[in-house]
Protein backbone atom coordinates (compact mmCIF):
# COMPACT_ATOMS: atom_id res chain seq x y z
CA UNK A 1 0.00 0.00 0.00
CA UNK A 2 2.86 2.35 0.85
CA UNK A 3 4.52 1.69 -2.52
CA UNK A 4 1.29 2.53 -4.31
CA UNK A 5 1.06 5.83 -2.42
CA UNK A 6 4.65 6.69 -3.41
CA UNK A 7 3.90 5.78 -7.02
CA UNK A 8 0.77 7.96 -7.10
CA UNK A 9 2.65 10.88 -5.50
CA UNK A 10 5.50 10.52 -8.00
CA UNK A 11 3.03 10.41 -10.91
CA UNK A 12 1.28 13.54 -9.66
CA UNK A 13 4.61 15.35 -9.24
CA UNK A 14 5.69 14.45 -12.78
CA UNK A 15 2.32 15.62 -14.11
CA UNK A 16 2.64 18.95 -12.32
CA UNK A 17 6.23 19.57 -13.41
CA UNK A 18 5.91 18.38 -17.01
CA UNK A 19 4.94 21.08 -19.43
CA UNK A 20 2.78 21.23 -22.50
CA UNK A 21 4.73 24.05 -24.10
CA UNK A 22 6.74 22.55 -26.93
CA UNK A 23 7.24 25.52 -29.18
CA UNK A 24 7.50 29.25 -28.60
CA UNK A 25 8.37 32.14 -30.90
CA UNK A 26 8.25 35.79 -30.08
CA UNK A 27 8.81 39.03 -31.98
CA UNK A 28 6.50 38.07 -34.83
CA UNK A 29 4.87 40.84 -36.83
CA UNK A 30 1.58 40.88 -38.70
CA UNK A 31 0.72 43.75 -41.05
CA UNK A 32 -2.80 44.11 -42.41
CA UNK A 33 -1.99 46.96 -44.79
CA UNK A 34 1.11 46.20 -46.80
CA UNK A 35 3.11 48.68 -48.74
CA UNK A 36 4.17 47.73 -52.22
CA UNK A 37 7.12 45.38 -52.14
CA UNK A 38 9.37 43.28 -54.31
CA UNK A 39 10.26 39.64 -53.63
CA UNK A 40 14.04 39.31 -53.33
CA UNK A 41 14.44 35.74 -52.05
CA UNK A 42 12.93 32.66 -50.48
CA UNK A 43 13.48 31.20 -47.02
CA UNK A 44 14.17 27.48 -46.78
CA UNK A 45 16.09 26.81 -43.58
CA UNK A 46 16.61 23.66 -41.54
CA UNK A 47 17.69 24.53 -38.02
CA UNK A 48 18.70 22.01 -35.36
CA UNK A 49 17.36 22.92 -31.94
CA UNK A 50 19.02 21.54 -28.80
CA UNK A 51 16.71 21.05 -25.83
CA UNK A 52 17.20 19.18 -22.58
CA UNK A 53 15.14 17.20 -20.07
CA UNK A 54 12.27 16.18 -22.29
CA UNK A 55 11.20 14.53 -25.50
CA UNK A 56 12.54 15.31 -28.95
CA UNK A 57 9.97 17.52 -30.67
CA UNK A 58 7.77 17.41 -27.59
CA UNK A 59 7.38 18.61 -24.04
CA UNK A 60 10.22 19.23 -21.62
CA UNK A 61 10.49 19.26 -17.87
CA UNK A 62 9.21 22.53 -16.34
CA UNK A 63 9.85 24.43 -19.62
CA UNK A 64 13.60 24.31 -18.91
CA UNK A 65 14.46 24.80 -22.59
CA UNK A 66 11.15 25.60 -24.27
CA UNK A 67 12.44 28.90 -25.62
CA UNK A 68 15.84 27.62 -26.86
CA UNK A 69 14.56 27.71 -30.42
CA UNK A 70 13.21 31.25 -30.22
CA UNK A 71 16.50 33.09 -30.58
CA UNK A 72 18.05 30.51 -32.91
CA UNK A 73 15.18 30.66 -35.42
CA UNK A 74 14.77 34.43 -35.20
CA UNK A 75 18.51 35.00 -35.78
CA UNK A 76 18.57 32.58 -38.73
CA UNK A 77 15.67 34.42 -40.40
CA UNK A 78 17.34 37.79 -39.76
CA UNK A 79 20.60 36.53 -41.35
CA UNK A 80 18.73 35.38 -44.46
CA UNK A 81 16.87 38.70 -44.77
CA UNK A 82 20.20 40.55 -44.49
CA UNK A 83 21.87 38.21 -46.98
CA UNK A 84 19.29 39.12 -49.62
CA UNK A 85 19.33 42.82 -48.61
CA UNK A 86 15.64 42.53 -47.76
CA UNK A 87 13.49 44.43 -45.31
CA UNK A 88 11.27 41.64 -43.99
CA UNK A 89 10.20 38.01 -44.22
CA UNK A 90 6.53 37.26 -44.97
CA UNK A 91 4.46 34.10 -45.22
CA UNK A 92 6.84 32.43 -42.77
CA UNK A 93 6.01 28.86 -41.81
CA UNK A 94 7.85 26.97 -39.06
CA UNK A 95 7.49 23.19 -38.86
CA UNK A 96 8.97 21.70 -35.71
CA UNK A 97 9.71 17.99 -35.85
CA UNK A 98 11.99 15.24 -34.57
CA UNK A 99 13.74 12.81 -36.91
CA UNK A 100 14.45 9.15 -36.14
CA UNK A 101 18.02 10.09 -35.21
CA UNK A 102 16.75 12.79 -32.83
CA UNK A 103 14.42 10.31 -31.14
CA UNK A 104 17.23 7.72 -30.84
CA UNK A 105 19.57 10.29 -29.28
CA UNK A 106 16.80 11.21 -26.85
CA UNK A 107 16.27 7.55 -25.93
CA UNK A 108 20.00 6.80 -25.55
CA UNK A 109 20.42 9.74 -23.14
CA UNK A 110 17.25 8.77 -21.23
CA UNK A 111 15.55 12.09 -22.05
CA UNK A 112 18.41 14.35 -20.99
CA UNK A 113 19.23 15.50 -24.53
CA UNK A 114 16.21 16.21 -26.74
CA UNK A 115 17.24 17.49 -30.19
CA UNK A 116 14.74 18.40 -32.89
CA UNK A 117 14.64 20.31 -36.14
CA UNK A 118 12.77 23.40 -37.24
CA UNK A 119 12.08 23.78 -40.96
CA UNK A 120 11.46 27.45 -41.79
CA UNK A 121 10.06 28.59 -45.15
CA UNK A 122 8.88 31.95 -46.35
CA UNK A 123 9.44 34.88 -48.68
CA UNK A 124 11.98 37.68 -48.26
CA UNK A 125 10.76 41.07 -49.43
CA UNK A 126 12.07 44.58 -49.90
CA UNK A 127 9.68 47.51 -49.52
CA UNK A 128 9.58 49.98 -52.40
PDB file of C-alpha atoms in Angstrom:
ATOM      1  CA  UNK A   1       0.000   0.000   0.000  1.00  0.00           C
ATOM      2  CA  UNK A   2       2.857   2.348   0.853  1.00  0.00           C
ATOM      3  CA  UNK A   3       4.520   1.686  -2.518  1.00  0.00           C
ATOM      4  CA  UNK A   4       1.288   2.533  -4.308  1.00  0.00           C
ATOM      5  CA  UNK A   5       1.058   5.828  -2.419  1.00  0.00           C
ATOM      6  CA  UNK A   6       4.649   6.689  -3.414  1.00  0.00           C
ATOM      7  CA  UNK A   7       3.896   5.779  -7.022  1.00  0.00           C
ATOM      8  CA  UNK A   8       0.772   7.956  -7.097  1.00  0.00           C
ATOM      9  CA  UNK A   9       2.648  10.883  -5.500  1.00  0.00           C
ATOM     10  CA  UNK A  10       5.495  10.523  -8.004  1.00  0.00           C
ATOM     11  CA  UNK A  11       3.033  10.410 -10.915  1.00  0.00           C
ATOM     12  CA  UNK A  12       1.282  13.540  -9.659  1.00  0.00           C
ATOM     13  CA  UNK A  13       4.612  15.351  -9.245  1.00  0.00           C
ATOM     14  CA  UNK A  14       5.685  14.452 -12.785  1.00  0.00           C
ATOM     15  CA  UNK A  15       2.319  15.617 -14.110  1.00  0.00           C
ATOM     16  CA  UNK A  16       2.635  18.955 -12.317  1.00  0.00           C
ATOM     17  CA  UNK A  17       6.235  19.573 -13.409  1.00  0.00           C
ATOM     18  CA  UNK A  18       5.911  18.375 -17.009  1.00  0.00           C
ATOM     19  CA  UNK A  19       4.941  21.079 -19.429  1.00  0.00           C
ATOM     20  CA  UNK A  20       2.776  21.228 -22.498  1.00  0.00           C
ATOM     21  CA  UNK A  21       4.726  24.051 -24.101  1.00  0.00           C
ATOM     22  CA  UNK A  22       6.739  22.549 -26.932  1.00  0.00           C
ATOM     23  CA  UNK A  23       7.237  25.521 -29.176  1.00  0.00           C
ATOM     24  CA  UNK A  24       7.499  29.246 -28.596  1.00  0.00           C
ATOM     25  CA  UNK A  25       8.372  32.139 -30.904  1.00  0.00           C
ATOM     26  CA  UNK A  26       8.251  35.794 -30.083  1.00  0.00           C
ATOM     27  CA  UNK A  27       8.808  39.027 -31.979  1.00  0.00           C
ATOM     28  CA  UNK A  28       6.496  38.068 -34.828  1.00  0.00           C
ATOM     29  CA  UNK A  29       4.873  40.843 -36.831  1.00  0.00           C
ATOM     30  CA  UNK A  30       1.581  40.883 -38.696  1.00  0.00           C
ATOM     31  CA  UNK A  31       0.716  43.752 -41.054  1.00  0.00           C
ATOM     32  CA  UNK A  32      -2.804  44.112 -42.408  1.00  0.00           C
ATOM     33  CA  UNK A  33      -1.995  46.962 -44.789  1.00  0.00           C
ATOM     34  CA  UNK A  34       1.110  46.201 -46.799  1.00  0.00           C
ATOM     35  CA  UNK A  35       3.113  48.684 -48.739  1.00  0.00           C
ATOM     36  CA  UNK A  36       4.174  47.730 -52.218  1.00  0.00           C
ATOM     37  CA  UNK A  37       7.117  45.379 -52.139  1.00  0.00           C
ATOM     38  CA  UNK A  38       9.365  43.283 -54.315  1.00  0.00           C
ATOM     39  CA  UNK A  39      10.261  39.644 -53.630  1.00  0.00           C
ATOM     40  CA  UNK A  40      14.038  39.309 -53.326  1.00  0.00           C
ATOM     41  CA  UNK A  41      14.436  35.742 -52.051  1.00  0.00           C
ATOM     42  CA  UNK A  42      12.933  32.660 -50.476  1.00  0.00           C
ATOM     43  CA  UNK A  43      13.480  31.196 -47.015  1.00  0.00           C
ATOM     44  CA  UNK A  44      14.175  27.476 -46.778  1.00  0.00           C
ATOM     45  CA  UNK A  45      16.094  26.807 -43.578  1.00  0.00           C
ATOM     46  CA  UNK A  46      16.611  23.656 -41.537  1.00  0.00           C
ATOM     47  CA  UNK A  47      17.689  24.532 -38.017  1.00  0.00           C
ATOM     48  CA  UNK A  48      18.696  22.012 -35.364  1.00  0.00           C
ATOM     49  CA  UNK A  49      17.359  22.917 -31.942  1.00  0.00           C
ATOM     50  CA  UNK A  50      19.016  21.544 -28.803  1.00  0.00           C
ATOM     51  CA  UNK A  51      16.710  21.047 -25.834  1.00  0.00           C
ATOM     52  CA  UNK A  52      17.205  19.182 -22.577  1.00  0.00           C
ATOM     53  CA  UNK A  53      15.138  17.198 -20.069  1.00  0.00           C
ATOM     54  CA  UNK A  54      12.267  16.183 -22.295  1.00  0.00           C
ATOM     55  CA  UNK A  55      11.197  14.527 -25.504  1.00  0.00           C
ATOM     56  CA  UNK A  56      12.542  15.313 -28.953  1.00  0.00           C
ATOM     57  CA  UNK A  57       9.970  17.521 -30.669  1.00  0.00           C
ATOM     58  CA  UNK A  58       7.773  17.415 -27.586  1.00  0.00           C
ATOM     59  CA  UNK A  59       7.376  18.605 -24.035  1.00  0.00           C
ATOM     60  CA  UNK A  60      10.218  19.228 -21.621  1.00  0.00           C
ATOM     61  CA  UNK A  61      10.492  19.262 -17.865  1.00  0.00           C
ATOM     62  CA  UNK A  62       9.211  22.534 -16.341  1.00  0.00           C
ATOM     63  CA  UNK A  63       9.851  24.428 -19.620  1.00  0.00           C
ATOM     64  CA  UNK A  64      13.598  24.313 -18.909  1.00  0.00           C
ATOM     65  CA  UNK A  65      14.462  24.801 -22.588  1.00  0.00           C
ATOM     66  CA  UNK A  66      11.146  25.602 -24.270  1.00  0.00           C
ATOM     67  CA  UNK A  67      12.438  28.897 -25.618  1.00  0.00           C
ATOM     68  CA  UNK A  68      15.836  27.616 -26.861  1.00  0.00           C
ATOM     69  CA  UNK A  69      14.562  27.707 -30.416  1.00  0.00           C
ATOM     70  CA  UNK A  70      13.210  31.247 -30.215  1.00  0.00           C
ATOM     71  CA  UNK A  71      16.503  33.094 -30.579  1.00  0.00           C
ATOM     72  CA  UNK A  72      18.051  30.512 -32.909  1.00  0.00           C
ATOM     73  CA  UNK A  73      15.183  30.661 -35.424  1.00  0.00           C
ATOM     74  CA  UNK A  74      14.772  34.434 -35.199  1.00  0.00           C
ATOM     75  CA  UNK A  75      18.509  35.002 -35.783  1.00  0.00           C
ATOM     76  CA  UNK A  76      18.566  32.579 -38.730  1.00  0.00           C
ATOM     77  CA  UNK A  77      15.673  34.422 -40.397  1.00  0.00           C
ATOM     78  CA  UNK A  78      17.343  37.786 -39.762  1.00  0.00           C
ATOM     79  CA  UNK A  79      20.602  36.531 -41.350  1.00  0.00           C
ATOM     80  CA  UNK A  80      18.729  35.376 -44.463  1.00  0.00           C
ATOM     81  CA  UNK A  81      16.873  38.701 -44.770  1.00  0.00           C
ATOM     82  CA  UNK A  82      20.196  40.552 -44.486  1.00  0.00           C
ATOM     83  CA  UNK A  83      21.865  38.209 -46.983  1.00  0.00           C
ATOM     84  CA  UNK A  84      19.285  39.119 -49.625  1.00  0.00           C
ATOM     85  CA  UNK A  85      19.325  42.822 -48.605  1.00  0.00           C
ATOM     86  CA  UNK A  86      15.642  42.525 -47.759  1.00  0.00           C
ATOM     87  CA  UNK A  87      13.486  44.433 -45.306  1.00  0.00           C
ATOM     88  CA  UNK A  88      11.267  41.642 -43.990  1.00  0.00           C
ATOM     89  CA  UNK A  89      10.200  38.009 -44.219  1.00  0.00           C
ATOM     90  CA  UNK A  90       6.535  37.260 -44.970  1.00  0.00           C
ATOM     91  CA  UNK A  91       4.459  34.103 -45.223  1.00  0.00           C
ATOM     92  CA  UNK A  92       6.838  32.429 -42.769  1.00  0.00           C
ATOM     93  CA  UNK A  93       6.015  28.856 -41.807  1.00  0.00           C
ATOM     94  CA  UNK A  94       7.852  26.973 -39.059  1.00  0.00           C
ATOM     95  CA  UNK A  95       7.493  23.190 -38.865  1.00  0.00           C
ATOM     96  CA  UNK A  96       8.967  21.699 -35.709  1.00  0.00           C
ATOM     97  CA  UNK A  97       9.709  17.994 -35.851  1.00  0.00           C
ATOM     98  CA  UNK A  98      11.995  15.242 -34.570  1.00  0.00           C
ATOM     99  CA  UNK A  99      13.741  12.812 -36.906  1.00  0.00           C
ATOM    100  CA  UNK A 100      14.445   9.151 -36.143  1.00  0.00           C
ATOM    101  CA  UNK A 101      18.023  10.085 -35.212  1.00  0.00           C
ATOM    102  CA  UNK A 102      16.749  12.791 -32.831  1.00  0.00           C
ATOM    103  CA  UNK A 103      14.425  10.306 -31.141  1.00  0.00           C
ATOM    104  CA  UNK A 104      17.226   7.721 -30.838  1.00  0.00           C
ATOM    105  CA  UNK A 105      19.574  10.291 -29.277  1.00  0.00           C
ATOM    106  CA  UNK A 106      16.797  11.209 -26.848  1.00  0.00           C
ATOM    107  CA  UNK A 107      16.269   7.546 -25.929  1.00  0.00           C
ATOM    108  CA  UNK A 108      20.002   6.804 -25.548  1.00  0.00           C
ATOM    109  CA  UNK A 109      20.421   9.738 -23.141  1.00  0.00           C
ATOM    110  CA  UNK A 110      17.254   8.771 -21.229  1.00  0.00           C
ATOM    111  CA  UNK A 111      15.552  12.090 -22.046  1.00  0.00           C
ATOM    112  CA  UNK A 112      18.413  14.347 -20.987  1.00  0.00           C
ATOM    113  CA  UNK A 113      19.229  15.503 -24.529  1.00  0.00           C
ATOM    114  CA  UNK A 114      16.206  16.213 -26.739  1.00  0.00           C
ATOM    115  CA  UNK A 115      17.239  17.494 -30.188  1.00  0.00           C
ATOM    116  CA  UNK A 116      14.742  18.405 -32.887  1.00  0.00           C
ATOM    117  CA  UNK A 117      14.636  20.306 -36.143  1.00  0.00           C
ATOM    118  CA  UNK A 118      12.770  23.402 -37.242  1.00  0.00           C
ATOM    119  CA  UNK A 119      12.075  23.783 -40.962  1.00  0.00           C
ATOM    120  CA  UNK A 120      11.464  27.453 -41.791  1.00  0.00           C
ATOM    121  CA  UNK A 121      10.060  28.586 -45.152  1.00  0.00           C
ATOM    122  CA  UNK A 122       8.877  31.955 -46.355  1.00  0.00           C
ATOM    123  CA  UNK A 123       9.438  34.883 -48.678  1.00  0.00           C
ATOM    124  CA  UNK A 124      11.979  37.681 -48.257  1.00  0.00           C
ATOM    125  CA  UNK A 125      10.760  41.065 -49.432  1.00  0.00           C
ATOM    126  CA  UNK A 126      12.071  44.576 -49.903  1.00  0.00           C
ATOM    127  CA  UNK A 127       9.682  47.512 -49.521  1.00  0.00           C
ATOM    128  CA  UNK A 128       9.576  49.981 -52.401  1.00  0.00           C
TER     129      UNK A 128
END
